[in-house]
mmCIF file of C-alpha atoms in Angstrom:
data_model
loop_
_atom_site.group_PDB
_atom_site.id
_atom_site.type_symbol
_atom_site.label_atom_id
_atom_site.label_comp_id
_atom_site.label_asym_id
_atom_site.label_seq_id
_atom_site.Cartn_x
_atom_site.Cartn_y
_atom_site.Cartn_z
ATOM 1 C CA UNK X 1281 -26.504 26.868 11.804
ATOM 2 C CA UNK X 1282 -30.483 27.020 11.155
ATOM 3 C CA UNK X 1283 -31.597 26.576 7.820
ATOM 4 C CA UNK X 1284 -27.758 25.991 6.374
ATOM 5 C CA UNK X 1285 -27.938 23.096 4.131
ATOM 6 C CA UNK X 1286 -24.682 20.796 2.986
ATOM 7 C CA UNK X 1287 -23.896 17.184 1.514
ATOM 8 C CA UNK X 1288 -21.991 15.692 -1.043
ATOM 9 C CA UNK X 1289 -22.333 15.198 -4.771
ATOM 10 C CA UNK X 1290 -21.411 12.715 -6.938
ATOM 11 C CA UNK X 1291 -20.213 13.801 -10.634
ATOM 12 C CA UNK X 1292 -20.205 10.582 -12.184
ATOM 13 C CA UNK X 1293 -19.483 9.458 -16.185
ATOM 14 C CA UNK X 1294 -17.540 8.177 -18.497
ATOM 15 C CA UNK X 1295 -14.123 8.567 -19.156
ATOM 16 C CA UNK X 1296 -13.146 12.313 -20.926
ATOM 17 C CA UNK X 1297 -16.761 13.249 -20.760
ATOM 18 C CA UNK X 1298 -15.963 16.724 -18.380
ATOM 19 C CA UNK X 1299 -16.272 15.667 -14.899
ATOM 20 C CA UNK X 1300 -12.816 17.440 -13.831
ATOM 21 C CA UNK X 1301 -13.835 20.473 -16.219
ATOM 22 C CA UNK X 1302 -16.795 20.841 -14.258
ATOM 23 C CA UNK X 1303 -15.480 20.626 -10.845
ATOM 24 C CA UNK X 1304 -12.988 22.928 -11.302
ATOM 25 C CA UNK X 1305 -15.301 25.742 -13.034
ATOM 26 C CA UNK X 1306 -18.074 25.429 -10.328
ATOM 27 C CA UNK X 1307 -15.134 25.721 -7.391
ATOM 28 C CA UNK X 1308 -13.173 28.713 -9.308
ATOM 29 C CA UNK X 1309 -9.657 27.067 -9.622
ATOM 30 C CA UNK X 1310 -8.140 24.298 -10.827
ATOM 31 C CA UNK X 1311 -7.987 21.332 -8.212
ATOM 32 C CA UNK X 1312 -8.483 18.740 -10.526
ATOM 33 C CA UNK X 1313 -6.477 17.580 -13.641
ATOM 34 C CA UNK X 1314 -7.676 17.426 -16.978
ATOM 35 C CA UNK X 1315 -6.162 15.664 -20.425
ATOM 36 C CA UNK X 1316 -7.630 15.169 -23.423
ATOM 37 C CA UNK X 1317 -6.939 11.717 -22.846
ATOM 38 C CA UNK X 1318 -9.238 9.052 -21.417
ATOM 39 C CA UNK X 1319 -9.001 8.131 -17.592
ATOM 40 C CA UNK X 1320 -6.642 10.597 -16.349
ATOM 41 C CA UNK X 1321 -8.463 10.965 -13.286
ATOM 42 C CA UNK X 1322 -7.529 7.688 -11.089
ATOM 43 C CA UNK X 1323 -8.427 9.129 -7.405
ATOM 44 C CA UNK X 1324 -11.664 10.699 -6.420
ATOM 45 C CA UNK X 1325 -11.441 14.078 -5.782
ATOM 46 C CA UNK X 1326 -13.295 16.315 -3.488
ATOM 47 C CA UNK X 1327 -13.589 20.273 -3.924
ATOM 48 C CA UNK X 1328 -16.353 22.573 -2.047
ATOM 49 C CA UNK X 1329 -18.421 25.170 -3.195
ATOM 50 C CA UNK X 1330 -19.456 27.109 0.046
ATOM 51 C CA UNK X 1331 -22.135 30.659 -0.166
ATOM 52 C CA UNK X 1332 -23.222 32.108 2.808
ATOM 53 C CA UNK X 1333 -26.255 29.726 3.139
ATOM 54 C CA UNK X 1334 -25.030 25.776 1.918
ATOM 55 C CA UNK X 1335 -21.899 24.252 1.210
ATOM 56 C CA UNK X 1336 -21.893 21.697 -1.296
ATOM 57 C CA UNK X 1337 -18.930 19.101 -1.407
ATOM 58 C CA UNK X 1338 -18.307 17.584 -5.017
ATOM 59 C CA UNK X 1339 -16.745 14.350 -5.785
ATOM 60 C CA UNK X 1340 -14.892 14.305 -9.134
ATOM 61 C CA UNK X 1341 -14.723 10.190 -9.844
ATOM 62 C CA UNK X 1342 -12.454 8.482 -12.755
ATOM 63 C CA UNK X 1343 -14.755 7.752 -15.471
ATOM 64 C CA UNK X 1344 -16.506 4.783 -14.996
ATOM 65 C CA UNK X 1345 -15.868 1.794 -17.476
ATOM 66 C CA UNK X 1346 -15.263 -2.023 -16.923
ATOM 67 C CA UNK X 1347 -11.585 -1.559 -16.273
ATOM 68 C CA UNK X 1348 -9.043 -4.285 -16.790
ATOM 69 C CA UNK X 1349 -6.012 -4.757 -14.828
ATOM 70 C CA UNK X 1350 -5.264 -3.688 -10.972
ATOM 71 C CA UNK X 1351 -5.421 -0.290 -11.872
ATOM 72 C CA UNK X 1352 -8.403 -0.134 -13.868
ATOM 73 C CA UNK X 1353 -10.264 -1.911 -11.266
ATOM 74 C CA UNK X 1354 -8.698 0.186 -8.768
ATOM 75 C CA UNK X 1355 -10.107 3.433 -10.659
ATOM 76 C CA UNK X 1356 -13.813 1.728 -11.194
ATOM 77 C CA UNK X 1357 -14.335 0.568 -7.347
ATOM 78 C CA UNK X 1358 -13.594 4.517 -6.656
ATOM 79 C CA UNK X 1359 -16.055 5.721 -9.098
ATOM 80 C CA UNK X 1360 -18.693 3.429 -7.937
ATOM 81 C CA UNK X 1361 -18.217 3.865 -4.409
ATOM 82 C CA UNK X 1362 -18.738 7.879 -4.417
ATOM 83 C CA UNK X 1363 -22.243 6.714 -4.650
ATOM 84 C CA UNK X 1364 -22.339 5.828 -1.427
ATOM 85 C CA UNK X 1365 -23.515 8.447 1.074
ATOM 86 C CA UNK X 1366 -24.273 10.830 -1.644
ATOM 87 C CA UNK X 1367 -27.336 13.131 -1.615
ATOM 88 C CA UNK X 1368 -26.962 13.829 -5.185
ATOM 89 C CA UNK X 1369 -25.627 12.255 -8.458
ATOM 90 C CA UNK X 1370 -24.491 14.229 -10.834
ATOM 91 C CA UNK X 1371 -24.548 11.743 -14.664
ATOM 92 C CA UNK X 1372 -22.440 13.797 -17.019
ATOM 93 C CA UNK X 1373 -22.719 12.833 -20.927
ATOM 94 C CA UNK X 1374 -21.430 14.696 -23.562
ATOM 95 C CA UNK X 1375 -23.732 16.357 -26.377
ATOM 96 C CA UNK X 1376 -21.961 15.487 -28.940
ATOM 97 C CA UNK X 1377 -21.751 11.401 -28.604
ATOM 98 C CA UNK X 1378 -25.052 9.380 -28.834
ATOM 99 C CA UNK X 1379 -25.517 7.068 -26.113
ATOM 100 C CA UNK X 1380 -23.657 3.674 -26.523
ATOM 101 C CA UNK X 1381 -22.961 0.727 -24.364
ATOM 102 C CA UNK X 1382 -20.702 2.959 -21.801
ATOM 103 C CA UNK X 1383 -23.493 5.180 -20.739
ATOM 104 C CA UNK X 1384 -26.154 2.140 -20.422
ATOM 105 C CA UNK X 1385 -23.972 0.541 -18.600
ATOM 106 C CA UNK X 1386 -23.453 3.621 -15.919
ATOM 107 C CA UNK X 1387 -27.389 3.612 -15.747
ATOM 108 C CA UNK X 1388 -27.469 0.180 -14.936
ATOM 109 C CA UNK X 1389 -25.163 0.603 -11.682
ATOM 110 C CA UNK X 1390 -28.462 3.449 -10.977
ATOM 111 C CA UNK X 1391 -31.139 1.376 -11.074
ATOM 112 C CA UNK X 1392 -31.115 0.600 -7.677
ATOM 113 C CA UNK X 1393 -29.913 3.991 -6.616
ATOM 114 C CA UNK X 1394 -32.678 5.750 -4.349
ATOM 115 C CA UNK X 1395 -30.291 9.298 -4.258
ATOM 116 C CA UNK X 1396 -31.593 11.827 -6.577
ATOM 117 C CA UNK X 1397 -29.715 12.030 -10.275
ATOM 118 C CA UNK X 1398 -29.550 14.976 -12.688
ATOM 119 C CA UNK X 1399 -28.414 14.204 -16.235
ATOM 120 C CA UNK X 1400 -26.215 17.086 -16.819
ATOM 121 C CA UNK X 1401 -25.232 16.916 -20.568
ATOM 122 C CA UNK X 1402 -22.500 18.936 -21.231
ATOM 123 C CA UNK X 1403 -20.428 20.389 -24.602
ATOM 124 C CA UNK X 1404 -23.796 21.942 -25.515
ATOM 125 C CA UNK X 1405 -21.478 24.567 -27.371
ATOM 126 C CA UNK X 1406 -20.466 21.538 -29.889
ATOM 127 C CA UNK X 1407 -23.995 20.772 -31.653
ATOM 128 C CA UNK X 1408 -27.555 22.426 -32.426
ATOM 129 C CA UNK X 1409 -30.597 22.540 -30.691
ATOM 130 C CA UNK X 1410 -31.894 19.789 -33.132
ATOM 131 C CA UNK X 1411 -29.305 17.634 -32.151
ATOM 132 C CA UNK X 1412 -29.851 18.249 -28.144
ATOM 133 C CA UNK X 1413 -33.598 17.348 -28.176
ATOM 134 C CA UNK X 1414 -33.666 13.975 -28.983
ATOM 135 C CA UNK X 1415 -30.770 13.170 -27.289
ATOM 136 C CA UNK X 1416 -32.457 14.166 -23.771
ATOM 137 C CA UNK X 1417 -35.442 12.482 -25.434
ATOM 138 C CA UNK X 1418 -33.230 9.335 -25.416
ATOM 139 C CA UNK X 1419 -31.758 9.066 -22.103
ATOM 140 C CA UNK X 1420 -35.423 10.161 -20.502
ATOM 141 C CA UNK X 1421 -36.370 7.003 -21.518
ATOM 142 C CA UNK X 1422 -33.652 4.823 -19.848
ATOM 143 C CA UNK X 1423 -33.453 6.442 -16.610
ATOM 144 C CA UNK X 1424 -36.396 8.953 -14.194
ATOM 145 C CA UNK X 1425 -33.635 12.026 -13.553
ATOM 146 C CA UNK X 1426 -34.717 14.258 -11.656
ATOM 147 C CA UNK X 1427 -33.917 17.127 -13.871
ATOM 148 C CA UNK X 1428 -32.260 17.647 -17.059
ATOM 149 C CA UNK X 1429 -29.398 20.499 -17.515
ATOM 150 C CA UNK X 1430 -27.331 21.108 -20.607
ATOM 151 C CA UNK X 1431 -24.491 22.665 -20.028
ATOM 152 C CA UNK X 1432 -20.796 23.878 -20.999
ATOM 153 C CA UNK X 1433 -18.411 23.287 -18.330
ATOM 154 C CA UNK X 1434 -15.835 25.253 -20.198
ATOM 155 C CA UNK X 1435 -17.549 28.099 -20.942
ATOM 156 C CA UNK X 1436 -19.762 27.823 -17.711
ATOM 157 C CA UNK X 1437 -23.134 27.769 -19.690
ATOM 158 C CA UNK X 1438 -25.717 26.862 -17.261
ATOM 159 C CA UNK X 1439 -23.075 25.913 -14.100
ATOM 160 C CA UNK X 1440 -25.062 28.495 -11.977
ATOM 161 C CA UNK X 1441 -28.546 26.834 -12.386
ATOM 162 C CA UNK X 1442 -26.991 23.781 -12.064
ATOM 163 C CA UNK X 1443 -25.519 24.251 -9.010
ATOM 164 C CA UNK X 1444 -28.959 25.990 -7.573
ATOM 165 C CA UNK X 1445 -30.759 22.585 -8.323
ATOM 166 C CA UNK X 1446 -27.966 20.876 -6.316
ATOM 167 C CA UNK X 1447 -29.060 23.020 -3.234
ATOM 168 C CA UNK X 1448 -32.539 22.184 -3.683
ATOM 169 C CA UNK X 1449 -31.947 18.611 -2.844
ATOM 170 C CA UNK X 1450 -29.549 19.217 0.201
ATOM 171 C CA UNK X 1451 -30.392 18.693 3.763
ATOM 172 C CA UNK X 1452 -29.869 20.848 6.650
ATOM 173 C CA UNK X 1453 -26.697 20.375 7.738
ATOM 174 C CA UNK X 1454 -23.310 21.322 9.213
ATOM 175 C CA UNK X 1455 -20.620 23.279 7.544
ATOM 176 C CA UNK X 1456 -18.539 20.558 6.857
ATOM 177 C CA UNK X 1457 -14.801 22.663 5.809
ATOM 178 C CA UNK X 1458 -13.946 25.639 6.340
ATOM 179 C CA UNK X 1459 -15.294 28.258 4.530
ATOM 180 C CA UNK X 1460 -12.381 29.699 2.448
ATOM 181 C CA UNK X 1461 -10.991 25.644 1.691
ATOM 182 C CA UNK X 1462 -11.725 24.277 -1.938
ATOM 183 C CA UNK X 1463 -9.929 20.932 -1.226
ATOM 184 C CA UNK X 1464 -9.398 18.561 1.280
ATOM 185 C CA UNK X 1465 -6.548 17.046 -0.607
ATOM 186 C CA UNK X 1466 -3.064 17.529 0.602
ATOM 187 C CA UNK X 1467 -1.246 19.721 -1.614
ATOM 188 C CA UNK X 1468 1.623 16.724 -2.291
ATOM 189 C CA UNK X 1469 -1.402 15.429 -3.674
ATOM 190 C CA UNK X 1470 -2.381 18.358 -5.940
ATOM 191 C CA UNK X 1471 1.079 19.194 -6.811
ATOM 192 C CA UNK X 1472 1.873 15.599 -7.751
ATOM 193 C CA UNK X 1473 -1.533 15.582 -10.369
ATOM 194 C CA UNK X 1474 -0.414 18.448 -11.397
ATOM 195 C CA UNK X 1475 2.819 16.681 -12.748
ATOM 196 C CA UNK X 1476 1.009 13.917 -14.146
ATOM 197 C CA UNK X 1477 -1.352 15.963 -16.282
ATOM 198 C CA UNK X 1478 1.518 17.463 -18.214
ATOM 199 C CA UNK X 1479 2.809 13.829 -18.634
ATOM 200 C CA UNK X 1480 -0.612 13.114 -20.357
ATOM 201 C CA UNK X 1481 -0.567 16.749 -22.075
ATOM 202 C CA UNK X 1482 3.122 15.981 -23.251
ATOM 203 C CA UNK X 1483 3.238 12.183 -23.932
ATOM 204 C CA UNK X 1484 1.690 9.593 -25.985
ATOM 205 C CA UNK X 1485 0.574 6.341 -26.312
ATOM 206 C CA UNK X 1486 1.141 3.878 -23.245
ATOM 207 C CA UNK X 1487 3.434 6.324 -21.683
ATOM 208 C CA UNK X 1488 1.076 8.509 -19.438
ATOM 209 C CA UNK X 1489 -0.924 5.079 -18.495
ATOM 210 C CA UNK X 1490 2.373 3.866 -17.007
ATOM 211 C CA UNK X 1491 3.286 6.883 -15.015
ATOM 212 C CA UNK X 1492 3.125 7.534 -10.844
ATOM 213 C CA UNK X 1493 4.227 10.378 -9.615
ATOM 214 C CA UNK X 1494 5.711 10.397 -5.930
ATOM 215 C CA UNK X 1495 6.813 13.810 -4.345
ATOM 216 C CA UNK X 1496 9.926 12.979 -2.645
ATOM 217 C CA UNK X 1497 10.416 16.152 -0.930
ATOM 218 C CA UNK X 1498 8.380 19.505 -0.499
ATOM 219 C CA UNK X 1499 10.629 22.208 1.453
ATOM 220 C CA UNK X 1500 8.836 25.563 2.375
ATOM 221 C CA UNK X 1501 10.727 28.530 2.406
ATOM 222 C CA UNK X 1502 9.459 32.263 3.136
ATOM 223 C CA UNK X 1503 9.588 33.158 -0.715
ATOM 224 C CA UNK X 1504 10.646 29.861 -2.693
ATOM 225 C CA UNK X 1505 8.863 26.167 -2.576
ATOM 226 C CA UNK X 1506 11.631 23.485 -3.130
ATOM 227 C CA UNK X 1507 9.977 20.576 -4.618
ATOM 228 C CA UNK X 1508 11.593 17.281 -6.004
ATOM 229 C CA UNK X 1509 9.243 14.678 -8.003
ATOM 230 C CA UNK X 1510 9.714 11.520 -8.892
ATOM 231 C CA UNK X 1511 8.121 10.219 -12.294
ATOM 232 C CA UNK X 1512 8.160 6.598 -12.003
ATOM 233 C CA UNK X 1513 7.276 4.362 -15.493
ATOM 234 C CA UNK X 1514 7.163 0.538 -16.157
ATOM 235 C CA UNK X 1515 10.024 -0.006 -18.571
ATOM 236 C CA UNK X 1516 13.329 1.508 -19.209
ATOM 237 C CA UNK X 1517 11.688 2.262 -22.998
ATOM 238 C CA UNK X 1518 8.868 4.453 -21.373
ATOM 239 C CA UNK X 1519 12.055 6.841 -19.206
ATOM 240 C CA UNK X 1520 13.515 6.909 -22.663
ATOM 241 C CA UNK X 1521 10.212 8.733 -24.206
ATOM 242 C CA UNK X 1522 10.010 10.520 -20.776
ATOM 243 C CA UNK X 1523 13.262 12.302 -20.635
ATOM 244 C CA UNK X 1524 12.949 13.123 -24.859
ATOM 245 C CA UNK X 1525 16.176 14.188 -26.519
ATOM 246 C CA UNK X 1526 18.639 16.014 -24.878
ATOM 247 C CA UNK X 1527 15.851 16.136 -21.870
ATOM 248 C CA UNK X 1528 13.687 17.854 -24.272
ATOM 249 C CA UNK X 1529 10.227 16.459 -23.116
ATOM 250 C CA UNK X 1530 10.913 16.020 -19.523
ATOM 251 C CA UNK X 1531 11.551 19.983 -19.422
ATOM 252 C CA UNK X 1532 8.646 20.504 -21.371
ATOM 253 C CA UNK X 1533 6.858 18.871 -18.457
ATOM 254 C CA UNK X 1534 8.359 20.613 -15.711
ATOM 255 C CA UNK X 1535 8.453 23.863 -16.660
ATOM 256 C CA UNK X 1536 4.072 23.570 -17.582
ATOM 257 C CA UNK X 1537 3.746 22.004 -14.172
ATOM 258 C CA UNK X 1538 6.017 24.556 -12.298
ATOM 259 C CA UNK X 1539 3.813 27.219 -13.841
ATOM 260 C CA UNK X 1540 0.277 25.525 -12.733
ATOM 261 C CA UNK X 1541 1.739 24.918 -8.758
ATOM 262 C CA UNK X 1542 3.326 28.443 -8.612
ATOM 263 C CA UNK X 1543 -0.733 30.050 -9.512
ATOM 264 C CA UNK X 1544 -2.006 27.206 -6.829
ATOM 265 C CA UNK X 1545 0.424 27.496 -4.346
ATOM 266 C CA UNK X 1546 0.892 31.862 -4.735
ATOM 267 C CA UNK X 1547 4.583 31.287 -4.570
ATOM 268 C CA UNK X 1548 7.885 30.884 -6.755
ATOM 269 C CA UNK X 1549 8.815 27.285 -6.666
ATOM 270 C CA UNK X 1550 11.514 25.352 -7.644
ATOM 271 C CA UNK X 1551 10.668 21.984 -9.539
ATOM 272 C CA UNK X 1552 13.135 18.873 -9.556
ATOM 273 C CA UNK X 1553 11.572 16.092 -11.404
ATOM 274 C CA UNK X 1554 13.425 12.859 -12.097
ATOM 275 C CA UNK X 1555 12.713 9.380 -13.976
ATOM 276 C CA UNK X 1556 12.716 6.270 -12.135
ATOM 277 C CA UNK X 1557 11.344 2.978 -13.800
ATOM 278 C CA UNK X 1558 9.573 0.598 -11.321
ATOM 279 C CA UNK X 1559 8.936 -2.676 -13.214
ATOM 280 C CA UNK X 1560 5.411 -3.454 -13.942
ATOM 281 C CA UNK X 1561 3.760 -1.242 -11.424
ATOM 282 C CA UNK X 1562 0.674 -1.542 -12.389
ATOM 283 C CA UNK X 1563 0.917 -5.114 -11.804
ATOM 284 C CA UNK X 1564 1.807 -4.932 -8.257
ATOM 285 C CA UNK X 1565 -0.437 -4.475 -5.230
ATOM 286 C CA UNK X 1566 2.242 -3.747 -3.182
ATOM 287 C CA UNK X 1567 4.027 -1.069 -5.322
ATOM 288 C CA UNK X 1568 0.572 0.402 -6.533
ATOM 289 C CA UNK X 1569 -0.502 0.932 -3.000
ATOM 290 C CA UNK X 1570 2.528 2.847 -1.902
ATOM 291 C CA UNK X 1571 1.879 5.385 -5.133
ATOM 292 C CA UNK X 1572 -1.554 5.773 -3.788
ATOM 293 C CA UNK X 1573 -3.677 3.446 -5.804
#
């Protein structure tokens, strides 16, 4: 294909600063989960954007921090290795936070990094033009970006000229998925981070850091998708703040998520979700690799 041009971006930052907001506006539907919680993404996920003359394949990392615990460091050796192989790195930082210790230390794992990097500061819509200025000013001086683009990934401020840029620094190359595709991931996978968000959207404290959700069964009909979930948690306490009273919360949960697979999935589908606790998960190689971790 002569003069088509593909390859893979990084979006890389730290933890709630818009990476999944951003994926998800530049591919045109929602493929990747978003809280307003820190560190809801834990797997890297991959959506295209494909025109008639490059295809561009995105990888939205957890936000990078020096995580603690096998599932912290889990989440932080998938961040950083997205920079592998990448022809360009997205750094996403949020207008509206001077840069502290979490952002230098995401520079740091750069400065041996030979890929191209575009600081893409985004929530532009949350502060002045006074306030933007120095703040570019500032990380200009800690890092040589290539370019500089403030954005809003909600309201898709400066997306388009983004994504130009990105196809600038592409190579020639093949189209790497089909066409129509946005995802590569299976959609247990989707429907299953689908689930968790509500858990984060619907539960506090510790409770959403403890969850896993496994699809036990996915049964495809000609007009109905039968799905059954299991939400597993770390202590019997946690199911108890799960489930709610009178199973108050956990149907809070399922009927959000039922609502988000139906628009993915263009189909009525039936949701089953059920509480299992799985002591200490998060402590357990064994147990975390089996919930995909």
């Amino acid at each position: 294909m002569s003069g088509f041009k593909s390859g893979f971006t990084a979006i890389i930052g730290r933890t709630n600063a818009g990476k999944s907001t951003l994926l998800n506006a530049i591919v045109g539907q929602k493929i990747s989960i978003i809280s307003d919680k820190v560190q809801t993404t834990r797997n890297t996920v991959r959506g295209f954007a494909t025109s008639k003359d490059s295809q561009i394949v995105f990888l939205d990392t957890p936000g990078i921090h020096k995580g603690s615990g096998l599932l912290g460091k889990f989440m932080f050796r998938e961040a950083v290795s997205s920079l592998d192989g990448a022809d360009v790195i997205i750094f996403l930082v949020e207008a509206d936070r001077d840069v502290s210790n979490d952002e230098r230390f995401i520079i740091s794992l750069l400065e041996n990094v030979k890929t191209p990097v575009l600081l893409v500061i985004n929530k532009i819509d949350k502060v002045s033009r006074q306030t933007l200025l120095p703040l570019i000013k500032t990380y200009s001086g800690l890092y040589n970006f290539k370019e500089v683009f403030p954005i809003s990934a909600l309201k898709g401020d400066g997306v388009s000229q983004l994504v130009d840029a990105i196809k600038k620094e592409l190579p020639e190359g093949p189209l790497y998925f089909p066409e129509d595709s946005l995802t590569d991931q299976p959609e247990r996978f989707v429907v299953a981070e689908m689930i968790r968000e509500k858990v984060f959207q619907f539960t506090r404290q510790e409770v959403p850091y403890s969850t896993a959700v496994v699809i036990e069964s996915f049964i495809e009909g000609k007009k109905l998708i039968s799905i059954s979930a299991a939400i597993n948690v770390e202590k019997d306490s946690q199911k108890g703040i799960l489930i709610g009273k009178g199973a108050q919360t956990l149907k809070r949960i399922g009927t959000a998520a039922r609502h988000d697979i139906e628009k993915l999935l263009g189909v009525k589908v039936f949701l089953e979700l059920f509480v299992r606790v799985e002591d200490d998960w998060t402590k357990r190689p064994d147990v975390m690799k089996d919930y995909g971790y």
